[in-house]
Coordinates of C-alpha atoms in Angstrom, one line a residue:
M1 CA 27.8 -62.4 0.9
A2 CA 29.1 -62.5 -2.6
D3 CA 28.4 -65.5 -4.7
V4 CA 32.0 -66.6 -5.4
T5 CA 33.0 -69.9 -7.0
P6 CA 35.9 -71.5 -5.2
Q7 CA 39.0 -71.9 -7.3
T8 CA 40.1 -75.5 -7.8
A9 CA 43.0 -77.0 -9.6
P10 CA 42.2 -77.6 -13.3
F11 CA 41.7 -81.2 -14.4
P12 CA 44.1 -82.6 -16.9
A13 CA 42.9 -82.6 -20.4
P14 CA 41.4 -86.0 -21.4
M15 CA 43.5 -88.2 -23.6
P16 CA 42.3 -88.2 -27.3
P17 CA 40.6 -91.4 -28.4
P18 CA 42.8 -93.8 -30.3
T19 CA 42.8 -93.3 -34.1
D20 CA 41.9 -96.9 -34.7
Q21 CA 38.6 -96.7 -32.6
P22 CA 35.7 -97.4 -34.9
S23 CA 33.3 -94.5 -35.5
P24 CA 29.7 -94.8 -34.2
G25 CA 27.5 -97.0 -36.3
L26 CA 24.8 -95.8 -38.5
W27 CA 22.1 -96.9 -36.1
R28 CA 23.6 -95.0 -33.2
R29 CA 23.8 -91.8 -35.3
F30 CA 20.3 -92.3 -36.5
W31 CA 19.0 -92.7 -32.9
A32 CA 20.9 -89.6 -31.8
V33 CA 19.1 -87.6 -34.6
L34 CA 15.8 -89.1 -33.5
V35 CA 16.4 -88.0 -29.9
R36 CA 17.3 -84.4 -31.0
R37 CA 14.3 -84.2 -33.2
Q38 CA 11.8 -85.8 -30.7
R39 CA 9.3 -82.9 -30.9
I40 CA 9.1 -82.9 -34.7
L41 CA 8.8 -86.7 -34.7
S42 CA 6.0 -86.5 -32.1
I43 CA 4.1 -84.1 -34.2
V44 CA 4.6 -86.2 -37.3
L45 CA 3.5 -89.3 -35.5
V46 CA 0.3 -87.7 -34.1
V47 CA -0.7 -86.3 -37.4
S48 CA 0.0 -89.6 -39.1
V49 CA -2.2 -91.5 -36.6
L50 CA -5.0 -89.0 -36.9
A51 CA -4.8 -89.1 -40.7
A52 CA -4.9 -92.9 -40.7
G53 CA -8.0 -92.8 -38.4
A54 CA -9.7 -90.2 -40.6
I55 CA -9.1 -92.4 -43.7
G56 CA -10.5 -95.4 -41.8
I57 CA -13.6 -93.8 -40.6
S58 CA -14.2 -92.3 -44.0
F59 CA -14.0 -95.7 -45.5
I60 CA -16.5 -97.1 -43.0
L61 CA -18.9 -94.2 -43.6
G62 CA -18.5 -94.4 -47.3
N63 CA -19.4 -98.1 -47.4
A64 CA -22.3 -97.8 -45.0
L65 CA -24.1 -94.7 -46.3
S66 CA -25.2 -93.4 -49.7
P67 CA -23.9 -89.9 -50.6
Q68 CA -27.2 -88.3 -49.8
A69 CA -27.5 -90.1 -46.5
L70 CA -23.9 -89.2 -45.6
I71 CA -24.5 -85.5 -46.2
V72 CA -27.8 -85.6 -44.2
G73 CA -26.0 -87.5 -41.3
I74 CA -23.1 -85.1 -41.2
V75 CA -25.3 -82.0 -41.1
A76 CA -27.6 -83.4 -38.5
S77 CA -24.8 -84.7 -36.3
M78 CA -22.9 -81.4 -36.3
L79 CA -25.8 -79.4 -34.9
P80 CA -25.2 -80.2 -31.2
V81 CA -21.4 -80.0 -31.5
P82 CA -21.0 -76.2 -31.1
I83 CA -23.2 -76.3 -28.0
L84 CA -21.3 -79.1 -26.3
V85 CA -17.9 -77.5 -27.2
A86 CA -19.1 -74.1 -25.9
C87 CA -20.2 -75.7 -22.6
F88 CA -16.7 -77.2 -22.0
L89 CA -14.9 -74.0 -23.0
W90 CA -17.2 -72.1 -20.6
L91 CA -16.3 -74.5 -17.9
D92 CA -12.6 -73.8 -18.4
R93 CA -12.6 -70.0 -18.4
Y94 CA -10.2 -69.5 -15.4
E95 CA -7.2 -71.1 -17.0
P96 CA -8.1 -72.1 -20.7
E97 CA -6.3 -75.1 -22.1
P98 CA -4.2 -74.8 -25.2
T99 CA -6.2 -75.0 -28.4
I100 CA -3.9 -77.5 -30.0
Y101 CA -4.6 -80.1 -27.2
L102 CA -8.4 -79.5 -27.3
L103 CA -8.3 -80.1 -31.1
F104 CA -6.2 -83.2 -30.6
C105 CA -8.7 -84.7 -28.1
F106 CA -11.7 -83.9 -30.4
A107 CA -10.0 -85.4 -33.4
W108 CA -8.9 -88.4 -31.4
G109 CA -12.4 -89.2 -30.4
A110 CA -13.8 -88.5 -33.9
V111 CA -11.4 -90.5 -36.0
I112 CA -9.3 -92.9 -33.8
A113 CA -11.8 -94.0 -31.2
T114 CA -14.7 -94.4 -33.7
T115 CA -12.6 -96.3 -36.2
V116 CA -11.2 -98.8 -33.6
S117 CA -14.6 -99.1 -31.8
A118 CA -16.5 -99.7 -35.0
N119 CA -14.2 -102.5 -36.1
V120 CA -14.1 -104.2 -32.7
N121 CA -17.8 -104.0 -32.3
T122 CA -18.3 -105.5 -35.8
I123 CA -15.9 -108.3 -35.1
A124 CA -17.6 -109.0 -31.7
A125 CA -21.1 -109.0 -33.3
G126 CA -19.9 -111.5 -35.9
F127 CA -18.4 -113.7 -33.3
A128 CA -21.6 -113.6 -31.2
E129 CA -23.7 -114.5 -34.2
R130 CA -21.5 -117.5 -35.0
V131 CA -21.6 -118.9 -31.4
H132 CA -25.3 -118.1 -31.1
L133 CA -25.0 -115.4 -28.4
P134 CA -27.5 -112.5 -28.1
D135 CA -26.5 -109.2 -29.6
A136 CA -27.2 -107.6 -26.3
L137 CA -24.0 -109.0 -24.9
V138 CA -22.0 -107.0 -27.4
A139 CA -23.9 -103.8 -26.6
V140 CA -23.7 -104.3 -22.8
L141 CA -20.2 -105.7 -22.4
V142 CA -18.0 -105.2 -25.5
A143 CA -19.1 -101.7 -26.7
P144 CA -18.7 -100.0 -23.3
F145 CA -15.3 -101.5 -22.8
I146 CA -13.8 -100.6 -26.2
E147 CA -15.5 -97.2 -26.6
E148 CA -14.6 -95.8 -23.2
S149 CA -11.1 -97.1 -23.5
T150 CA -10.5 -95.6 -26.9
K151 CA -12.1 -92.3 -25.9
A152 CA -10.0 -92.0 -22.8
L153 CA -6.7 -92.9 -24.5
G154 CA -6.3 -89.4 -26.1
P155 CA -6.5 -87.5 -22.8
L156 CA -4.4 -90.2 -21.2
L157 CA -1.7 -89.5 -23.7
I158 CA -1.7 -85.8 -22.6
L159 CA -1.5 -87.0 -19.0
W160 CA 1.5 -89.1 -19.7
F161 CA 3.5 -86.8 -22.0
R162 CA 2.1 -83.3 -21.1
R163 CA 1.2 -83.7 -17.4
R164 CA 1.8 -79.9 -16.8
E165 CA -1.2 -79.1 -19.1
I166 CA -3.6 -80.8 -16.7
S167 CA -3.9 -78.7 -13.6
G168 CA -6.9 -80.4 -12.0
I169 CA -10.2 -82.1 -12.4
V170 CA -11.7 -79.4 -14.6
D171 CA -9.0 -79.9 -17.2
G172 CA -9.6 -83.7 -17.1
L173 CA -13.3 -83.0 -17.7
V174 CA -12.6 -80.7 -20.6
Y175 CA -10.2 -83.0 -22.4
C176 CA -12.3 -86.1 -22.0
G177 CA -15.5 -84.1 -22.9
M178 CA -13.9 -83.0 -26.1
S179 CA -12.9 -86.5 -27.0
A180 CA -16.4 -87.8 -26.2
T181 CA -18.0 -85.0 -28.2
G182 CA -16.0 -86.0 -31.3
F183 CA -16.9 -89.6 -30.8
A184 CA -20.6 -88.8 -30.4
M185 CA -20.6 -86.7 -33.6
V186 CA -19.3 -89.5 -35.8
E187 CA -21.5 -92.1 -34.2
N188 CA -24.5 -89.9 -34.8
I189 CA -23.6 -89.8 -38.5
L190 CA -24.2 -93.6 -38.6
Y191 CA -27.4 -93.5 -36.5
L192 CA -29.0 -90.4 -38.2
G193 CA -27.7 -91.0 -41.7
K194 CA -27.9 -94.8 -42.0
H195 CA -30.2 -96.3 -39.5
S196 CA -32.8 -93.6 -39.7
Y197 CA -32.8 -91.6 -43.0
Q198 CA -31.3 -94.2 -45.4
T199 CA -33.3 -97.1 -43.9
G200 CA -36.6 -95.1 -44.1
V201 CA -36.0 -94.0 -47.7
E202 CA -35.1 -97.6 -48.9
Q203 CA -38.1 -99.2 -47.2
Y204 CA -40.9 -96.6 -47.4
G205 CA -39.8 -93.5 -49.3
Q206 CA -38.5 -90.0 -48.7
A207 CA -41.2 -88.9 -46.2
T208 CA -40.6 -91.9 -44.0
G209 CA -36.9 -91.3 -44.0
V210 CA -37.4 -87.7 -42.9
Q211 CA -39.8 -88.8 -40.1
L212 CA -37.3 -91.4 -38.8
L213 CA -34.5 -88.9 -39.0
L214 CA -36.5 -86.4 -36.9
L215 CA -37.5 -89.0 -34.3
T216 CA -34.0 -90.4 -34.0
F217 CA -32.5 -86.8 -33.8
I218 CA -34.8 -86.0 -30.8
I219 CA -33.9 -89.1 -29.0
R220 CA -30.1 -89.0 -29.6
V221 CA -29.5 -85.2 -29.4
P222 CA -31.8 -83.3 -27.0
L223 CA -32.6 -86.3 -24.8
S224 CA -29.4 -88.3 -24.8
G225 CA -26.8 -86.1 -26.4
F226 CA -25.1 -85.8 -23.0
A227 CA -24.6 -89.6 -22.7
H228 CA -21.0 -90.0 -24.1
P229 CA -19.6 -86.8 -22.4
L230 CA -21.2 -87.9 -19.2
F231 CA -19.7 -91.4 -19.2
T232 CA -16.2 -90.2 -20.2
A233 CA -16.4 -87.4 -17.6
F234 CA -15.7 -89.9 -14.8
T235 CA -12.5 -90.9 -16.6
G236 CA -11.7 -87.2 -16.7
I237 CA -12.1 -87.0 -12.9
G238 CA -9.6 -89.8 -12.4
I239 CA -7.2 -88.1 -14.8
G240 CA -7.5 -84.8 -12.9
L241 CA -6.9 -86.5 -9.6
S242 CA -3.9 -88.3 -11.0
A243 CA -2.3 -85.1 -12.3
R244 CA -2.5 -83.2 -9.0
S245 CA -1.4 -86.0 -6.7
A246 CA 2.1 -86.7 -5.4
H247 CA 1.3 -90.3 -4.5
A248 CA 2.3 -92.9 -7.1
W249 CA -0.6 -95.2 -6.3
V250 CA -3.1 -92.4 -6.9
R251 CA -1.5 -91.5 -10.1
W252 CA -2.0 -95.0 -11.4
L253 CA -5.2 -96.1 -9.8
A254 CA -7.3 -92.9 -10.2
P255 CA -7.6 -93.0 -14.0
I256 CA -8.3 -96.8 -13.9
A257 CA -11.0 -96.3 -11.3
G258 CA -12.6 -93.5 -13.4
L259 CA -12.5 -95.6 -16.5
I260 CA -14.2 -98.5 -14.8
V261 CA -17.0 -96.3 -13.5
A262 CA -17.4 -94.9 -17.1
M263 CA -17.7 -98.4 -18.5
M264 CA -20.3 -99.4 -15.9
L265 CA -22.5 -96.4 -16.6
H266 CA -22.2 -96.9 -20.3
G267 CA -23.1 -100.6 -19.9
T268 CA -26.1 -99.6 -17.8
W269 CA -27.2 -97.2 -20.4
N270 CA -27.1 -99.9 -23.1
L271 CA -28.7 -102.4 -20.9
I272 CA -32.0 -100.4 -20.5
P273 CA -33.1 -100.7 -24.2
S274 CA -32.0 -104.3 -24.3
L275 CA -34.3 -105.1 -21.3
V276 CA -37.2 -103.2 -22.9
Q277 CA -36.7 -105.3 -26.1
A278 CA -36.5 -108.5 -24.2
T279 CA -39.4 -108.0 -21.9
G280 CA -41.6 -105.6 -23.8
E281 CA -42.1 -103.4 -20.7
Q282 CA -41.8 -99.8 -21.9
F283 CA -41.8 -98.3 -18.4
L284 CA -38.3 -99.7 -17.9
L285 CA -37.1 -97.2 -20.5
L286 CA -38.7 -94.3 -18.6
Y287 CA -37.5 -95.6 -15.2
G288 CA -33.9 -96.0 -16.4
Y289 CA -33.9 -92.6 -18.0
F290 CA -35.5 -90.5 -15.3
A291 CA -34.5 -92.5 -12.2
I292 CA -30.9 -93.3 -13.1
E293 CA -29.4 -91.4 -16.0
V294 CA -30.9 -88.0 -15.4
P295 CA -30.0 -87.7 -11.7
I296 CA -26.4 -88.8 -12.5
F297 CA -26.3 -86.1 -15.2
L298 CA -27.6 -83.4 -13.0
G299 CA -25.2 -84.4 -10.2
M300 CA -22.3 -84.2 -12.7
V301 CA -23.5 -80.8 -13.8
G302 CA -23.6 -79.5 -10.2
F303 CA -20.2 -81.0 -9.5
A304 CA -18.7 -79.3 -12.6
L305 CA -20.2 -76.0 -11.6
W306 CA -18.7 -76.3 -8.2
L307 CA -15.3 -77.2 -9.7
R308 CA -15.5 -74.3 -12.1
G309 CA -14.6 -71.9 -9.3
H310 CA -12.0 -74.2 -7.8
E311 CA -9.1 -72.6 -9.8
G312 CA -10.3 -69.1 -8.7
R313 CA -10.3 -70.3 -5.0
I314 CA -6.8 -71.7 -5.5
T315 CA -5.7 -68.3 -6.9
V316 CA -7.1 -66.4 -3.9
R317 CA -5.5 -68.9 -1.5
V318 CA -2.0 -69.0 -3.0
L319 CA -1.3 -65.5 -4.4
P320 CA -1.5 -63.6 -1.1
A321 CA 1.9 -65.0 -0.3
Y322 CA 3.2 -63.4 -3.4
A323 CA 1.4 -60.2 -2.5
M324 CA 3.2 -60.1 0.8
A325 CA 6.4 -60.7 -1.1
G326 CA 5.7 -57.7 -3.2
W327 CA 4.8 -59.4 -6.5
F328 CA 1.1 -58.5 -6.4
T329 CA -1.0 -55.8 -4.8
P330 CA -4.0 -56.8 -2.7
P331 CA -6.4 -55.4 -5.3
E332 CA -4.9 -57.5 -8.0
V333 CA -5.4 -60.6 -6.0
A334 CA -9.0 -59.6 -5.1
A335 CA -9.7 -58.9 -8.8
L336 CA -8.9 -62.6 -9.6
A337 CA -11.3 -64.1 -7.1
S338 CA -14.3 -64.5 -9.5
L339 CA -15.1 -64.3 -13.1
G340 CA -17.3 -61.2 -12.5
R341 CA -14.3 -59.4 -11.0
R342 CA -12.1 -60.5 -13.8
H343 CA -14.5 -59.1 -16.3
A344 CA -14.7 -55.8 -14.5
A345 CA -10.9 -55.6 -14.5
R346 CA -10.8 -56.2 -18.2
V347 CA -13.4 -53.5 -18.8
W348 CA -11.3 -51.1 -16.6
A349 CA -8.1 -52.0 -18.5
K350 CA -9.8 -51.3 -21.8
R351 CA -11.1 -47.9 -20.5
V352 CA -7.6 -46.8 -19.4
A353 CA -5.5 -48.4 -22.1
G354 CA -7.7 -49.4 -25.0
D355 CA -7.8 -52.9 -26.6
A356 CA -4.2 -53.4 -25.8
G357 CA -5.0 -52.9 -22.1
R358 CA -7.8 -55.4 -22.3
K359 CA -5.6 -58.1 -23.9
A360 CA -2.9 -57.4 -21.4
M361 CA -5.3 -57.8 -18.5
K362 CA -6.5 -61.1 -19.9
A363 CA -2.9 -62.3 -20.3
F364 CA -2.2 -61.1 -16.7
Q365 CA -5.2 -63.0 -15.3
V366 CA -4.3 -66.2 -17.2
S367 CA -0.6 -66.0 -16.1
A368 CA -1.6 -65.3 -12.5
T369 CA -3.9 -68.3 -12.4
K370 CA -1.2 -70.5 -13.9
L371 CA 1.3 -69.2 -11.3
A372 CA -1.1 -70.1 -8.5
L373 CA -1.5 -73.6 -9.9
V374 CA 2.3 -74.0 -10.3
R375 CA 2.9 -72.9 -6.7
D376 CA 0.0 -75.2 -5.5
G377 CA 1.7 -78.1 -7.3
I378 CA 5.0 -77.3 -5.6
D379 CA 3.3 -77.2 -2.2
R380 CA 1.6 -80.5 -2.9
G381 CA 5.0 -82.1 -3.6
L382 CA 4.5 -82.7 -7.3
S383 CA 8.1 -81.8 -8.0
T384 CA 9.4 -85.2 -7.0
S385 CA 12.8 -85.0 -8.7
P386 CA 15.5 -82.3 -9.3
K387 CA 14.4 -82.1 -13.0
L388 CA 10.8 -81.5 -12.1
A389 CA 11.8 -78.9 -9.5
A390 CA 14.0 -77.1 -12.0
R391 CA 11.2 -77.1 -14.5
A392 CA 8.7 -75.7 -11.9
A393 CA 11.2 -72.9 -11.0
E394 CA 11.7 -72.0 -14.6
E395 CA 7.9 -71.9 -15.2
E396 CA 7.4 -69.8 -12.1
R397 CA 10.1 -67.4 -13.3
E398 CA 8.5 -67.2 -16.8
L399 CA 5.1 -66.5 -15.4
L400 CA 6.3 -63.7 -13.2
T401 CA 8.0 -62.1 -16.2
R402 CA 4.8 -62.4 -18.2
I403 CA 2.8 -60.9 -15.3
T404 CA 5.2 -57.9 -15.0
D405 CA 5.2 -57.3 -18.8
A406 CA 1.4 -57.4 -18.9
R407 CA 1.0 -55.1 -15.9
A408 CA 3.1 -52.4 -17.6
V409 CA 0.5 -52.0 -20.3
F410 CA -2.4 -50.9 -18.1
V411 CA -1.0 -49.7 -14.7
G412 CA -0.5 -46.1 -14.1
R413 CA -2.8 -44.9 -16.9
D414 CA -5.9 -44.2 -14.9
P415 CA -6.1 -40.4 -14.1
Q416 CA -8.6 -41.1 -11.3
T417 CA -6.1 -43.0 -9.2
P418 CA -3.1 -41.5 -7.3
R419 CA 0.4 -42.2 -8.2
G420 CA 2.1 -44.6 -5.9
T421 CA 3.6 -48.1 -5.4
W422 CA 3.0 -51.2 -3.3
N423 CA 5.9 -52.4 -1.2
G424 CA 4.4 -55.6 0.0
T425 CA 2.7 -54.3 3.1
S426 CA 1.5 -50.8 2.5
Y427 CA 1.1 -48.1 -0.2
E428 CA 3.5 -45.3 -1.0
L429 CA 1.0 -42.7 -2.4
V430 CA 1.8 -39.2 -3.8
F431 CA -0.6 -36.7 -2.3
P432 CA -1.8 -33.6 -4.1
D433 CA 0.7 -31.5 -2.0
G434 CA 3.5 -33.5 -3.7
V435 CA 4.5 -35.4 -0.5
T436 CA 4.8 -39.2 -0.6
R437 CA 3.2 -40.8 2.4
T438 CA 2.8 -44.4 3.6
V439 CA -0.9 -45.6 3.6
A440 CA -2.0 -48.9 5.0
A441 CA -4.0 -51.2 2.8
P442 CA -7.8 -51.2 3.5
P443 CA -9.3 -54.2 5.2
E444 CA -11.2 -55.0 1.9
P445 CA -9.0 -54.6 -1.1
V446 CA -10.4 -52.2 -3.7
V447 CA -10.5 -53.3 -7.4
P448 CA -9.4 -52.7 -10.0
V449 CA -5.6 -52.2 -9.7
P450 CA -4.8 -48.8 -8.3
V451 CA -1.0 -48.5 -8.3
P452 CA 2.0 -50.3 -9.8
L453 CA 4.4 -52.4 -7.9
A454 CA 7.8 -51.3 -6.8
P455 CA 10.6 -52.0 -9.3
A456 CA 11.7 -55.6 -8.7
P457 CA 15.3 -56.8 -8.9
Q458 CA 16.2 -60.2 -10.2
P459 CA 14.3 -62.7 -8.1
H460 CA 15.8 -65.8 -6.6
F461 CA 14.3 -69.2 -6.5
A462 CA 15.5 -71.8 -4.1
Y463 CA 14.0 -75.2 -3.5
G464 CA 14.8 -77.3 -0.5
G465 CA 17.5 -79.8 -1.4
Y466 CA 18.2 -78.2 -4.8
Q467 CA 20.6 -75.6 -6.0
P468 CA 19.3 -72.1 -7.0
Q469 CA 18.9 -71.5 -10.7
Q470 CA 21.7 -70.1 -12.7
G471 CA 21.5 -66.3 -12.9
Y472 CA 19.9 -65.7 -9.6
P473 CA 21.6 -65.0 -6.3
G474 CA 22.2 -68.2 -4.3
Q475 CA 20.5 -67.1 -1.1
A476 CA 19.0 -69.7 1.3
P477 CA 15.2 -70.0 1.1
Y478 CA 13.1 -68.3 3.7
P479 CA 11.8 -70.5 6.4
G480 CA 8.2 -71.7 6.2
H481 CA 7.6 -71.5 2.4
S482 CA 10.8 -72.5 0.6
G483 CA 10.9 -71.4 -3.0
Y484 CA 8.9 -68.2 -2.9
P485 CA 10.6 -65.4 -4.7
S486 CA 11.9 -62.6 -2.4
H487 CA 10.1 -59.3 -2.1
P488 CA 11.5 -56.7 -4.4
G489 CA 14.0 -54.6 -2.4
A490 CA 13.5 -56.6 0.8
Q491 CA 16.5 -57.4 3.0
L492 CA 17.1 -60.8 4.6
G493 CA 16.0 -60.9 8.2
H494 CA 13.6 -62.4 10.6
P495 CA 10.2 -63.2 9.1
Q496 CA 7.2 -61.1 10.2
T497 CA 4.0 -62.9 11.2
Q498 CA 1.7 -59.9 11.7
A499 CA -1.6 -60.2 9.7
Q500 CA -1.5 -58.2 6.5
P501 CA -4.4 -55.8 5.8
G502 CA -7.1 -57.6 3.8
Y503 CA -5.7 -61.1 4.5
A504 CA -5.8 -63.6 7.2
Q505 CA -3.0 -64.2 9.7
P506 CA -0.1 -65.7 7.8
Q507 CA 1.2 -69.0 9.0
A508 CA 5.0 -68.5 9.2
L509 CA 5.2 -67.4 5.5
G510 CA 8.8 -66.6 6.1
Y511 CA 9.0 -63.3 4.3
P512 CA 11.0 -60.4 5.9
Q513 CA 9.2 -57.1 6.5
P514 CA 10.1 -54.8 3.6
Q515 CA 12.5 -52.1 4.6
A516 CA 12.5 -48.5 3.4
R517 CA 13.9 -48.2 -0.1
P518 CA 15.9 -45.4 -1.6
G519 CA 13.6 -42.7 -2.9
Y520 CA 10.7 -43.4 -0.5
P521 CA 10.4 -41.7 2.9
Q522 CA 9.7 -43.5 6.1
A523 CA 6.2 -44.2 7.2
Q524 CA 4.5 -41.1 8.5
P525 CA 1.7 -41.9 10.9
A526 CA 0.3 -38.3 10.6
Y527 CA 0.9 -35.1 8.9
P528 CA 4.4 -33.7 9.6
Q529 CA 5.0 -30.7 11.7
S530 CA 5.5 -28.5 8.6
Q531 CA 4.0 -28.8 5.2
P532 CA 5.1 -26.8 2.2
G533 CA 2.9 -23.7 1.8
Y534 CA 1.7 -23.7 5.4
P535 CA 3.2 -21.5 8.2
Q536 CA 4.5 -22.9 11.5
P537 CA 2.0 -22.9 14.3
Q538 CA 2.7 -20.3 17.0
P539 CA 2.8 -21.4 20.7
Q540 CA 0.9 -18.2 21.9
A541 CA -2.8 -18.0 21.6
Q542 CA -5.4 -15.4 22.6
S543 CA -8.5 -16.8 24.4
G544 CA -8.2 -20.1 22.7
Y545 CA -7.6 -18.7 19.2
P546 CA -4.3 -18.8 17.2
E547 CA -2.5 -15.7 16.5
A548 CA -3.3 -13.8 13.4
R549 CA -2.1 -15.4 10.2
P550 CA 0.0 -13.4 7.7
G551 CA -2.1 -11.2 5.6
Y552 CA -5.1 -11.2 7.8
P553 CA -6.0 -8.8 10.6
A554 CA -6.0 -9.9 14.2
Q555 CA -9.1 -11.5 15.5
P556 CA -11.1 -9.3 17.9
E557 CA -11.5 -10.3 21.5
Y558 CA -15.0 -11.7 21.9
P559 CA -16.8 -11.0 25.2
A560 CA -17.5 -13.9 27.6
Q561 CA -20.9 -15.5 27.3
P562 CA -22.1 -16.3 30.8
D563 CA -25.2 -18.1 29.6
Y564 CA -23.3 -20.7 27.6
P565 CA -24.3 -24.1 29.0
E566 CA -21.6 -26.3 30.4
L567 CA -21.5 -30.0 29.5
P568 CA -19.7 -31.8 32.4
D569 CA -20.9 -35.3 31.2
Y570 CA -20.0 -34.9 27.5
P571 CA -19.4 -38.5 26.1
Q572 CA -15.9 -39.0 25.0
Q573 CA -16.8 -41.3 22.0
F574 CA -18.4 -38.3 20.2
G575 CA -15.2 -36.3 20.1
N576 CA -13.8 -33.4 22.1
P577 CA -16.4 -31.1 23.7
P578 CA -16.4 -27.5 22.6
Q579 CA -14.5 -25.3 25.0
S580 CA -15.5 -21.9 26.2
G581 CA -13.1 -20.2 23.9
D582 CA -13.7 -22.4 20.8
P583 CA -16.7 -21.3 18.8
G584 CA -18.2 -24.0 16.8
G585 CA -15.9 -26.6 18.3
T586 CA -15.2 -29.7 16.2
T587 CA -16.3 -33.2 17.1
G588 CA -14.0 -35.3 15.1
G589 CA -10.5 -34.3 16.2
D590 CA -8.1 -32.1 14.3
S591 CA -8.4 -31.3 10.7
A592 CA -5.4 -33.3 9.7
Q593 CA -7.1 -36.5 10.7
Q594 CA -10.1 -35.6 8.5
G595 CA -7.9 -35.3 5.4
N596 CA -7.8 -31.5 5.3
P597 CA -4.5 -29.5 5.2
P598 CA -3.3 -28.7 8.7
Q599 CA -4.2 -25.2 9.9
P600 CA -2.2 -23.0 12.3
G601 CA -3.0 -24.0 15.8
D602 CA -3.7 -27.7 14.9
A603 CA -1.9 -30.2 17.0
P604 CA 1.0 -31.7 15.0

């Protein structure tokens, strides 16, 4: 049915405004300019805030440390930073986060969180001294509250204004970990440069300053360098849950709950040395470290490792629907299941298409993972408004375009694979004899990618309750999974529910069985009656043998062999028993089934 817009009577032209109507005021025009330039203003605001924080922390460090102690503190505190950053980047390899947001979180923790926390802690310590309260209250109550709040504020801003960039708990862990790493780096400058090196030099000399520096470095970096990222990681868990939930109460309460847990762990960590100082019992320090903090750290590491493969599992769970719609081949989906397979696919792409192929394969993998996350969000109900639904459809369309462009770089260049296409359910392969035949997908998909997809027309996207996007045919969504793009070349019809090769039984996915497309023959269950280059089999035979082939003499008549044993109980599962007129009878059926060209006399 054609997409025709009904003709309606034109509306009358609106009356022009009266000439004496006052023009918009200066403030209205200024506000309109601000709205149009919101992105530029946001960037300027973020840079200004970070610059102000950098100036503030520089002023604090400059007043607290001598130039020599400042240099020593900066060098010593930067040593663990590359290791921590590499760990978080390694954790986020399936769908890497934008570098600009990672840098923002690191800078936020390094300059904003430290500046605010240092000033608040100083004010709280002065107040506690005036009212004769112990300093431990500041370390146990005030410091955890203000430090965890300021560290989490940067990732929370991304959650509020760029929610699409957080696709799960892993992303929340990465953003909060980067903020905590920046905070820990600047805090270590004060501990290593001022409280260790500078204090030792001023009281006892250069050698003592170096000794205190080494002792403090061992305690704060190898033994407890994970403390700040560990505490803030619980806030990251709450942020990740909030980003992937369709319930309003989860979106609000999950980050708050994670932040409270982070504050409690931070307060417990600061309470242990306060108890040791108050009681003089050194075993409390070892007990708190090995019995409380280390198990929590190891548990978080195990949880992060389990989550690391979560995005890969989502990809394998979601993309088969796209494969049955014709957007992916089964081997492509299988190659996305693990990091090892992804690496093997990149190596293969580099072998067949060079460095450009490797880069294209990497872009293909990232886009496919994002596509799976976008579809998973749609299935979860995250598109709670027409605006969000339209944005999801646009992002889905862009990702499919990127995937198609990336695939064109490396597909079809491997001389070891046959030429063919994938139509959503089976392969159309070109055999050495030049004939295109339909071949079913194997039970276990083979990697890497063997064949390209069929040429795809313009897809259509339809969401329940929303109009299709402009530029795509306005067809109703298929039942079961509304919003999936249609299979290239498929006709609307009744959905098929048969299990696809290599995949589990689909649950009413709602995609029609692809029909034969122009240029591709119908499925051929076996070799045809006649192949080019082979003669037609003759119906007559002599003693079980075919007639003489052209160019060869007739076969002589062999005498009967009376002593040839008969096999009356020959088991059927081993093939056809040799007949009396069939010397060297086969056990595996005709030659066509074994992949050899059909010979005269073979059953068609």
